[in-house]
Structure formats: C-alpha cells, structure tokens
C-alpha cells in the first residue's frame, strides 16, 4: 500500500508541475503581447505627430515681396504684323506688235530708259509691204468711186430732161454708194496697217529700269511676244494677309513701319487699300502698303515685315506675362487670399510683348495679391504668406524656386 501511495503522489506531483509550467509560459507570452501593443500605440502616436509636423512644414510657404504683385491699370497699345515681298506696281512688258525678226536691242538688263525711247528694231518688211498693198487698194477704190459719182451726176441731168427713167437713175445711185463704201473700207484698212507699222517699233512706254530681256537679236518674233520688262522703282508695294479678327482695326492711310531685309533702318509706309473679301480657305484679308522709293533704296522682290502700331486710350487691368500660366488651354494665376494659396482662372485679353504684360478681363480685382512668377509644386488651399526679402526663408524648396518657363 505504501508503495502504491507513493506512486500516486509522484503522478499527481508531476501533473501539478506540468500545469504550473504551462501557466508560467502563458503569463510570459501575455506580457510580451501587452508590450507589443503598447509599442504599436506609441508608434502610432509618433507617426501622427510626425504627420502633423509635415503638414505644418508644407503649410508654411513663404514668398518674398518681390515675388508677389498686384494687377495694375495701364494702356495696352496693340500691334499687327504681316509680311511679304515688295512688288513694283508700275511694271510693264514690252511686246512685239507684229511678227518679224528682231534686228537689235539698244538696252540691256539694268539699263535706265525714258518714256518714248527706242528700245530696238524689228525687221518689218512684211508689214511695209502690207501697207503698200493697202494704199494701192485704196487708190483703186477711190478711182472707182469717182467714176461712179461722175456717172450718177451725168444720168441725173438726163433724168431731169426725161431721157432716162427714174429707175435707171436709182441704179446709178446704188452703184455710186457701193463704190463709196469700198473706198471707205480700203481707207480704213490702210490706216490699220499704218498704225500697226507705227506701233511695231519697240518704244519704252514708261520711264524705269530694264528688269529682263525675253528675246535676243536674230530671233523670229510673233505678234504679242514678250521682248523686255521695264520696272519703275519710284513706288513699291507690300501685300500681306491679316486675320479677319484684326483687319477691322486697320484703315487706309494709317502709318506703318516696314523693315526690309538687308536694311537696318525701318522705312515709313501707309496703307493704300484693304481687300473687300477674305482669301478662300485662309480667313485672311489682303492689306496693301505703299512705300515711297524715290531714291531706289529697295528693289522689287525683297522680303519685308510691316508693323502697325494701334494706339490705346483705355486703362486696362494688367499683369506681368510671367504671372499668367496656361495649362490645358486655360489661363490661371495663383492668388494669396487670407493666408491661403488659391488657383484662380482668369480671362485674358490684349498682350503687350514689348512691356511683357497681359490684360485681365475677368477673374481678378485690383487689390488681389498674385504670384508674379511661375512656381512648381503649388497646391490649391496651401497656407502661404509674404515675408520681407531680407528675412530668413523657411519655405519648402519646391515652392520657393521659380520654375523655368
């Protein structure tokens, strides 16, 4: 019995030891879990604190006073530019008025000629023979008319004495009138031939400079074939195209500054005429300028650019061009409003490239504070303020440096 009791106590004692060991292990594990939970809570608190600090850092954007501007009232003189080649409106082409061989030309390209000056000679023997033929025909027709007239007068006396009938007299009168018509026709043909001979001579129709020779001596010319081109450089024109939305601001007589290639100094010109209709497919209207060129500084064909100044008497709300940002076809600016950055959409008007300013039609007031330059990484609603330029800057680097345009 004693031996059996001792064995029981050993079994129960071992079980108790096992239970106590398991309880101790569970207690240790629970302690570790509580420690991990408290560490997680502390980390969450630290993260929230760091997030608040980051927000504070992001919200403290500071801009120097020179980086902020206000809209200003100013005039916005407009300008319109168009370009094109210079042309000489007084340009004529001397043509051969009759067929014949070109015997010689008295002038070369670049030669200066006067109105009425002989330019060359054609072999006009054929035309002279034609004139002689027309003259002979005229003389024959005149003789026939004179004979018919004498016959009529003689028969008129006979009819008065009743020697011939009135019908016979009418026949003589008709023959006389027919002969008169043939005589007048021959006379007209002779005058035409003489006129052709007179006009066939190569004579300068205007004063100017020979621009080009189209034929050479010895060449057989036909009627209306080009021989010479003569250009009068005393007056030049510049024809350009202007958009239909701008042409209404132009009027004939307006002064225009024209810059001709190869010449550093612009020359003054005036608008001479404006086309009444737009060019098909371009929605542009032709504008022609007249340029006085008495000294012949310029030549036809030189490229020129016309600049028209459009005065403006109205005061307009304007901003520097660097303050207006265009994104996705929409213009906007950044406004400092009650310590907050606000992205404001604006409607723009005229632009003055020389002064670097843009007219603001809608979206701003004269007292608004606007960032004068473009900055990257700006956020709508972020806190911002203007500081003295001499004070230390603590704004974020992303917002303090202007972005390159």
Coordinates of C-alpha atoms in Angstrom, one line a residue:
X1 CA 0.0 0.0 0.0
X2 CA 2.8 2.4 0.9
X3 CA 4.4 1.7 -2.4
X4 CA 1.2 2.4 -4.3
X5 CA 0.5 5.7 -2.5
X6 CA 4.0 6.8 -3.2
X7 CA 3.5 6.2 -6.9
X8 CA 0.2 8.2 -6.9
X9 CA 1.9 11.1 -5.3
X10 CA 4.6 11.0 -7.9
X11 CA 2.0 11.0 -10.7
X12 CA -0.1 13.9 -9.2
X13 CA 3.0 15.8 -8.4
X14 CA 4.3 15.6 -12.0
X15 CA 0.9 16.7 -13.3
X16 CA 1.0 19.7 -11.0
X17 CA 4.5 20.7 -12.1
X18 CA 3.3 20.5 -15.8
X19 CA 0.3 22.7 -15.0
X20 CA 2.4 25.3 -13.2
X21 CA 4.9 25.4 -16.1
X22 CA 2.1 26.0 -18.6
X23 CA 0.7 28.8 -16.5
X24 CA 4.0 30.5 -16.2
X25 CA 4.6 30.3 -20.0
X26 CA 1.1 31.8 -20.7
X27 CA 1.9 34.6 -18.4
X28 CA 5.2 35.4 -20.1
X29 CA 3.5 35.3 -23.6
X30 CA 0.7 37.6 -22.4
X31 CA 3.3 40.0 -21.1
X32 CA 5.1 40.1 -24.4
X33 CA 1.8 40.8 -26.3
X34 CA 1.0 43.7 -24.0
X35 CA 4.4 45.1 -24.6
X36 CA 4.0 44.9 -28.4
X37 CA 0.6 46.6 -28.2
X38 CA 1.9 49.5 -26.2
X39 CA 4.8 49.8 -28.7
X40 CA 2.4 50.0 -31.6
X41 CA 0.3 52.6 -29.9
X42 CA 3.4 54.7 -29.2
X43 CA 4.5 54.3 -32.8
X44 CA 1.1 55.4 -34.0
X45 CA 1.2 58.5 -31.7
X46 CA 4.7 59.3 -33.0
X47 CA 3.6 58.9 -36.6
X48 CA 0.6 61.1 -36.1
X49 CA 2.9 63.7 -34.5
X50 CA 5.3 63.4 -37.5
X51 CA 2.4 63.8 -39.9
X52 CA 1.3 67.0 -38.1
X53 CA 4.8 68.3 -38.3
X54 CA 4.9 67.5 -42.1
X55 CA 1.6 69.3 -42.6
X56 CA 3.0 72.3 -40.7
X57 CA 6.1 72.3 -42.9
X58 CA 4.0 72.0 -46.1
X59 CA 1.7 74.8 -45.0
X60 CA 4.4 77.4 -44.2
X61 CA 5.1 78.6 -47.7
X62 CA 6.8 82.0 -47.7
X63 CA 7.2 84.3 -50.7
X64 CA 9.4 87.4 -50.9
X65 CA 7.6 90.7 -51.6
X66 CA 9.3 90.9 -55.0
X67 CA 7.7 87.5 -55.9
X68 CA 4.2 89.0 -55.4
X69 CA 2.5 91.6 -57.5
X70 CA -0.9 93.3 -57.8
X71 CA -2.8 94.0 -61.0
X72 CA -2.1 97.4 -62.4
X73 CA -4.1 99.8 -64.6
X74 CA -2.2 100.5 -67.9
X75 CA -2.8 101.1 -71.6
X76 CA -2.3 98.2 -73.9
X77 CA -1.2 99.6 -77.4
X78 CA -1.8 96.8 -79.9
X79 CA 0.2 95.9 -82.9
X80 CA -0.3 93.9 -86.1
X81 CA 2.4 92.4 -88.1
X82 CA 2.4 90.9 -91.6
X83 CA 5.0 90.2 -94.2
X84 CA 5.5 89.6 -97.9
X85 CA 7.7 90.5 -100.9
X86 CA 8.0 94.0 -102.3
X87 CA 6.4 94.4 -105.7
X88 CA 6.6 97.3 -108.2
X89 CA 3.1 98.1 -109.4
X90 CA 4.4 100.1 -112.3
X91 CA 5.8 97.2 -114.2
X92 CA 5.2 96.8 -118.0
X93 CA 6.1 94.2 -120.5
X94 CA 7.1 95.4 -124.0
X95 CA 5.7 93.1 -126.6
X96 CA 6.1 92.8 -130.3
X97 CA 3.1 94.2 -132.1
X98 CA 3.9 92.4 -135.4
X99 CA 5.7 89.3 -136.5
X100 CA 9.3 89.8 -137.7
X101 CA 12.9 89.2 -137.0
X102 CA 14.4 91.2 -134.0
X103 CA 17.3 93.0 -135.6
X104 CA 18.8 94.5 -132.4
X105 CA 18.2 95.8 -128.9
X106 CA 19.6 99.1 -127.7
X107 CA 19.3 98.3 -124.0
X108 CA 20.4 95.6 -121.6
X109 CA 19.2 94.4 -118.2
X110 CA 19.7 97.1 -115.6
X111 CA 19.7 99.9 -118.2
X112 CA 17.7 103.0 -117.3
X113 CA 15.2 104.1 -120.0
X114 CA 12.9 107.1 -120.6
X115 CA 9.3 107.1 -121.8
X116 CA 9.3 107.1 -125.6
X117 CA 12.9 106.0 -126.0
X118 CA 13.6 103.5 -128.8
X119 CA 14.5 100.1 -127.4
X120 CA 15.3 98.1 -130.5
X121 CA 14.4 97.4 -134.1
X122 CA 12.4 94.8 -135.9
X123 CA 12.5 93.6 -139.5
X124 CA 9.1 94.9 -140.6
X125 CA 9.4 94.4 -144.4
X126 CA 6.3 92.3 -144.4
X127 CA 4.3 94.9 -142.6
X128 CA 5.6 97.6 -145.0
X129 CA 4.5 95.5 -148.0
X130 CA 1.1 95.2 -146.4
X131 CA 0.9 99.0 -146.0
X132 CA 1.8 99.5 -149.7
X133 CA -0.8 96.9 -150.7
X134 CA -3.5 98.7 -148.7
X135 CA -2.5 102.0 -150.2
X136 CA -2.9 100.6 -153.8
X137 CA -6.3 99.1 -152.9
X138 CA -7.4 102.5 -151.6
X139 CA -6.3 104.3 -154.7
X140 CA -8.3 101.7 -156.9
X141 CA -11.4 102.0 -154.7
X142 CA -11.1 105.8 -154.8
X143 CA -10.9 105.8 -158.7
X144 CA -14.0 103.5 -158.9
X145 CA -15.9 105.8 -156.6
X146 CA -15.0 108.9 -158.6
X147 CA -16.1 107.2 -161.8
X148 CA -19.4 106.1 -160.3
X149 CA -20.0 109.6 -158.9
X150 CA -19.5 111.2 -162.4
X151 CA -21.8 108.6 -164.0
X152 CA -24.5 109.3 -161.5
X153 CA -24.3 113.1 -161.9
X154 CA -24.5 112.8 -165.7
X155 CA -27.5 110.5 -165.6
X156 CA -29.1 112.8 -163.1
X157 CA -29.2 115.6 -165.7
X158 CA -30.6 113.1 -168.2
X159 CA -33.3 112.1 -165.8
X160 CA -34.2 115.7 -165.3
X161 CA -34.8 116.0 -169.0
X162 CA -36.8 112.8 -169.1
X163 CA -34.2 111.0 -171.3
X164 CA -33.9 108.1 -168.8
X165 CA -36.3 106.7 -166.3
X166 CA -36.1 107.2 -162.5
X167 CA -35.4 103.5 -162.0
X168 CA -32.3 103.7 -164.1
X169 CA -31.2 106.7 -162.0
X170 CA -31.7 104.8 -158.8
X171 CA -29.4 102.0 -160.2
X172 CA -26.7 104.6 -160.9
X173 CA -27.1 106.0 -157.4
X174 CA -26.7 102.5 -155.8
X175 CA -23.6 101.8 -157.8
X176 CA -22.1 105.1 -156.6
X177 CA -22.9 104.3 -153.0
X178 CA -21.3 100.8 -153.3
X179 CA -18.2 102.4 -154.7
X180 CA -18.1 104.9 -151.9
X181 CA -18.3 102.0 -149.3
X182 CA -15.5 100.1 -151.0
X183 CA -13.4 103.3 -150.9
X184 CA -14.0 103.9 -147.2
X185 CA -13.2 100.3 -146.4
X186 CA -9.9 100.4 -148.2
X187 CA -9.1 103.7 -146.4
X188 CA -9.7 102.1 -143.0
X189 CA -7.6 99.1 -143.9
X190 CA -4.7 101.3 -144.9
X191 CA -4.9 103.3 -141.6
X192 CA -4.9 100.0 -139.7
X193 CA -1.8 98.8 -141.5
X194 CA -0.1 102.1 -140.9
X195 CA -1.0 102.0 -137.2
X196 CA 0.4 98.5 -136.9
X197 CA 3.6 99.6 -138.6
X198 CA 3.9 102.6 -136.2
X199 CA 3.2 100.6 -133.1
X200 CA 5.5 97.8 -134.1
X201 CA 8.5 99.9 -133.3
X202 CA 10.0 99.0 -129.9
X203 CA 9.5 102.1 -127.7
X204 CA 9.6 102.4 -123.9
X205 CA 6.1 103.1 -122.6
X206 CA 7.3 104.3 -119.2
X207 CA 10.5 105.5 -117.6
X208 CA 12.3 103.0 -115.4
X209 CA 14.9 100.2 -115.4
X210 CA 15.0 97.2 -117.7
X211 CA 14.4 94.2 -115.5
X212 CA 14.6 91.4 -118.0
X213 CA 15.2 90.7 -121.7
X214 CA 12.9 88.0 -123.0
X215 CA 14.3 87.9 -126.6
X216 CA 17.7 88.2 -128.3
X217 CA 18.6 89.8 -131.6
X218 CA 18.1 87.5 -134.6
X219 CA 15.1 85.8 -133.0
X220 CA 11.9 85.5 -135.1
X221 CA 9.2 87.1 -133.1
X222 CA 5.5 86.6 -133.4
X223 CA 2.8 89.1 -132.6
X224 CA 2.3 89.8 -128.9
X225 CA 5.6 88.0 -127.9
X226 CA 7.4 89.4 -124.9
X227 CA 10.6 91.4 -125.6
X228 CA 11.5 93.4 -122.5
X229 CA 10.3 94.0 -118.9
X230 CA 10.6 97.6 -117.5
X231 CA 10.2 98.4 -113.8
X232 CA 9.5 101.8 -112.2
X233 CA 11.1 101.6 -108.7
X234 CA 9.9 105.0 -107.6
X235 CA 6.9 103.4 -105.8
X236 CA 6.8 99.9 -104.3
X237 CA 4.0 98.0 -102.6
X238 CA 3.9 95.4 -99.9
X239 CA 0.9 93.0 -100.0
X240 CA 0.3 90.9 -96.9
X241 CA -2.5 88.9 -95.2
X242 CA -4.2 90.0 -91.9
X243 CA -6.6 87.8 -89.9
X244 CA -10.3 88.7 -90.1
X245 CA -10.4 89.4 -86.3
X246 CA -7.7 92.1 -86.7
X247 CA -8.4 93.8 -90.0
X248 CA -11.2 95.8 -88.6
X249 CA -8.6 97.8 -86.6
X250 CA -6.9 98.9 -89.8
X251 CA -7.8 101.8 -92.1
X252 CA -6.4 103.1 -95.4
X253 CA -3.9 105.9 -94.7
X254 CA -2.6 104.5 -91.4
X255 CA 1.1 104.8 -90.9
X256 CA 3.1 101.6 -90.9
X257 CA 6.8 100.8 -90.1
X258 CA 8.3 98.5 -92.7
X259 CA 11.5 96.6 -92.1
X260 CA 13.1 95.5 -95.4
X261 CA 15.6 92.7 -95.4
X262 CA 19.2 94.0 -95.9
X263 CA 18.3 97.4 -94.4
X264 CA 18.7 98.1 -90.7
X265 CA 16.5 101.2 -90.6
X266 CA 12.8 100.7 -90.9
X267 CA 11.0 102.9 -93.5
X268 CA 7.6 104.6 -93.1
X269 CA 4.8 103.5 -95.4
X270 CA 1.0 103.9 -95.5
X271 CA -1.9 101.5 -96.0
X272 CA -3.2 102.2 -99.5
X273 CA -6.0 99.7 -99.8
X274 CA -7.7 96.7 -98.0
X275 CA -9.3 93.9 -99.9
X276 CA -13.1 93.7 -99.6
X277 CA -13.2 89.9 -99.1
X278 CA -11.2 87.2 -97.3
X279 CA -9.0 84.8 -99.1
X280 CA -10.7 81.4 -99.6
X281 CA -9.6 78.8 -97.1
X282 CA -7.3 81.2 -95.1
X283 CA -9.8 83.5 -93.3
X284 CA -7.3 86.3 -94.0
X285 CA -7.8 89.6 -95.9
X286 CA -5.2 91.2 -98.1
X287 CA -3.7 94.5 -97.0
X288 CA -1.5 96.6 -99.4
X289 CA 1.0 99.2 -98.3
X290 CA 2.5 101.9 -100.5
X291 CA 6.2 102.7 -100.0
X292 CA 7.9 105.8 -101.5
X293 CA 11.2 104.7 -103.0
X294 CA 12.3 107.8 -104.9
X295 CA 16.0 107.1 -104.1
X296 CA 15.5 103.5 -105.2
X297 CA 16.9 102.1 -101.9
X298 CA 14.8 98.9 -102.3
X299 CA 14.2 96.5 -105.1
X300 CA 11.2 94.5 -106.2
X301 CA 11.2 91.1 -104.7
X302 CA 12.9 92.0 -101.4
X303 CA 11.2 90.5 -98.3
X304 CA 9.7 92.9 -95.8
X305 CA 7.9 92.9 -92.5
X306 CA 5.2 95.5 -91.7
X307 CA 4.5 96.6 -88.1
X308 CA 1.3 98.6 -87.4
X309 CA 1.0 100.3 -84.1
X310 CA -2.5 100.5 -82.7
X311 CA -2.9 103.3 -80.0
X312 CA -5.0 102.6 -76.9
X313 CA -6.6 105.3 -74.8
X314 CA -8.3 103.0 -72.3
X315 CA -6.9 102.0 -68.9
X316 CA -6.9 98.2 -68.6
X317 CA -6.2 95.8 -65.7
X318 CA -2.9 94.1 -66.5
X319 CA -0.5 91.6 -65.0
X320 CA 3.1 90.6 -65.9
X321 CA 3.1 87.8 -68.5
X322 CA 5.1 85.6 -66.2
X323 CA 2.2 85.6 -63.7
X324 CA -0.3 84.0 -66.1
X325 CA 0.0 80.2 -66.5
X326 CA -1.7 78.4 -69.4
X327 CA -2.5 74.7 -68.7
X328 CA -4.7 72.6 -70.9
X329 CA -5.8 75.6 -72.8
X330 CA -6.9 77.5 -69.7
X331 CA -5.2 80.6 -68.2
X332 CA -4.9 80.8 -64.4
X333 CA -2.9 82.6 -61.7
X334 CA -2.0 81.9 -58.0
X335 CA -3.6 84.4 -55.6
X336 CA -2.7 84.8 -51.9
X337 CA -6.1 85.2 -50.2
X338 CA -6.3 85.4 -46.4
X339 CA -3.1 83.5 -45.9
X340 CA -4.0 80.7 -48.4
X341 CA -2.9 79.9 -52.0
X342 CA -5.9 80.0 -54.4
X343 CA -5.7 78.9 -58.0
X344 CA -7.8 81.5 -59.9
X345 CA -8.9 81.0 -63.5
X346 CA -8.7 84.3 -65.5
X347 CA -9.9 85.5 -68.9
X348 CA -7.1 87.3 -70.8
X349 CA -7.3 90.0 -73.5
X350 CA -4.6 92.0 -75.2
X351 CA -0.9 91.2 -74.9
X352 CA 1.9 93.7 -75.0
X353 CA 5.1 91.8 -75.9
X354 CA 7.3 94.8 -75.5
X355 CA 6.2 95.5 -71.9
X356 CA 5.6 91.9 -71.1
X357 CA 2.1 92.4 -69.8
X358 CA -1.3 90.8 -70.3
X359 CA -4.7 92.3 -70.0
X360 CA -7.0 90.6 -67.4
X361 CA -10.7 90.8 -68.4
X362 CA -12.2 88.6 -65.7
X363 CA -11.1 86.7 -62.6
X364 CA -9.1 89.4 -60.6
X365 CA -9.5 92.6 -58.7
X366 CA -7.1 95.5 -58.4
X367 CA -6.3 94.6 -54.8
X368 CA -5.6 90.9 -55.3
X369 CA -2.1 89.6 -54.4
X370 CA -0.8 87.4 -57.3
X371 CA 2.4 85.4 -57.6
X372 CA 4.5 87.3 -60.1
X373 CA 6.3 84.2 -61.4
X374 CA 5.6 80.5 -62.0
X375 CA 6.3 78.1 -59.2
X376 CA 6.2 74.3 -59.2
X377 CA 4.5 72.0 -56.7
X378 CA 2.0 74.5 -55.5
X379 CA -1.2 73.2 -54.0
X380 CA -4.6 74.9 -54.0
X381 CA -5.5 75.7 -50.4
X382 CA -2.0 75.6 -49.0
X383 CA -1.2 78.2 -46.4
X384 CA 1.2 80.9 -47.6
X385 CA 2.4 84.4 -46.6
X386 CA 4.6 87.2 -47.9
X387 CA 7.7 87.9 -45.9
X388 CA 10.4 90.5 -46.1
X389 CA 13.1 89.6 -48.6
X390 CA 15.8 90.2 -46.0
X391 CA 14.3 87.7 -43.5
X392 CA 15.4 84.1 -43.5
X393 CA 13.4 81.9 -45.9
X394 CA 11.8 78.8 -44.4
X395 CA 9.5 77.9 -47.2
X396 CA 9.8 74.5 -48.9
X397 CA 12.4 74.3 -51.7
X398 CA 9.8 73.0 -54.1
X399 CA 7.7 76.2 -53.8
X400 CA 10.4 78.8 -53.3
X401 CA 12.2 78.4 -56.6
X402 CA 10.6 79.7 -59.8
X403 CA 10.2 77.1 -62.4
X404 CA 11.8 77.7 -65.8
X405 CA 9.2 78.8 -68.4

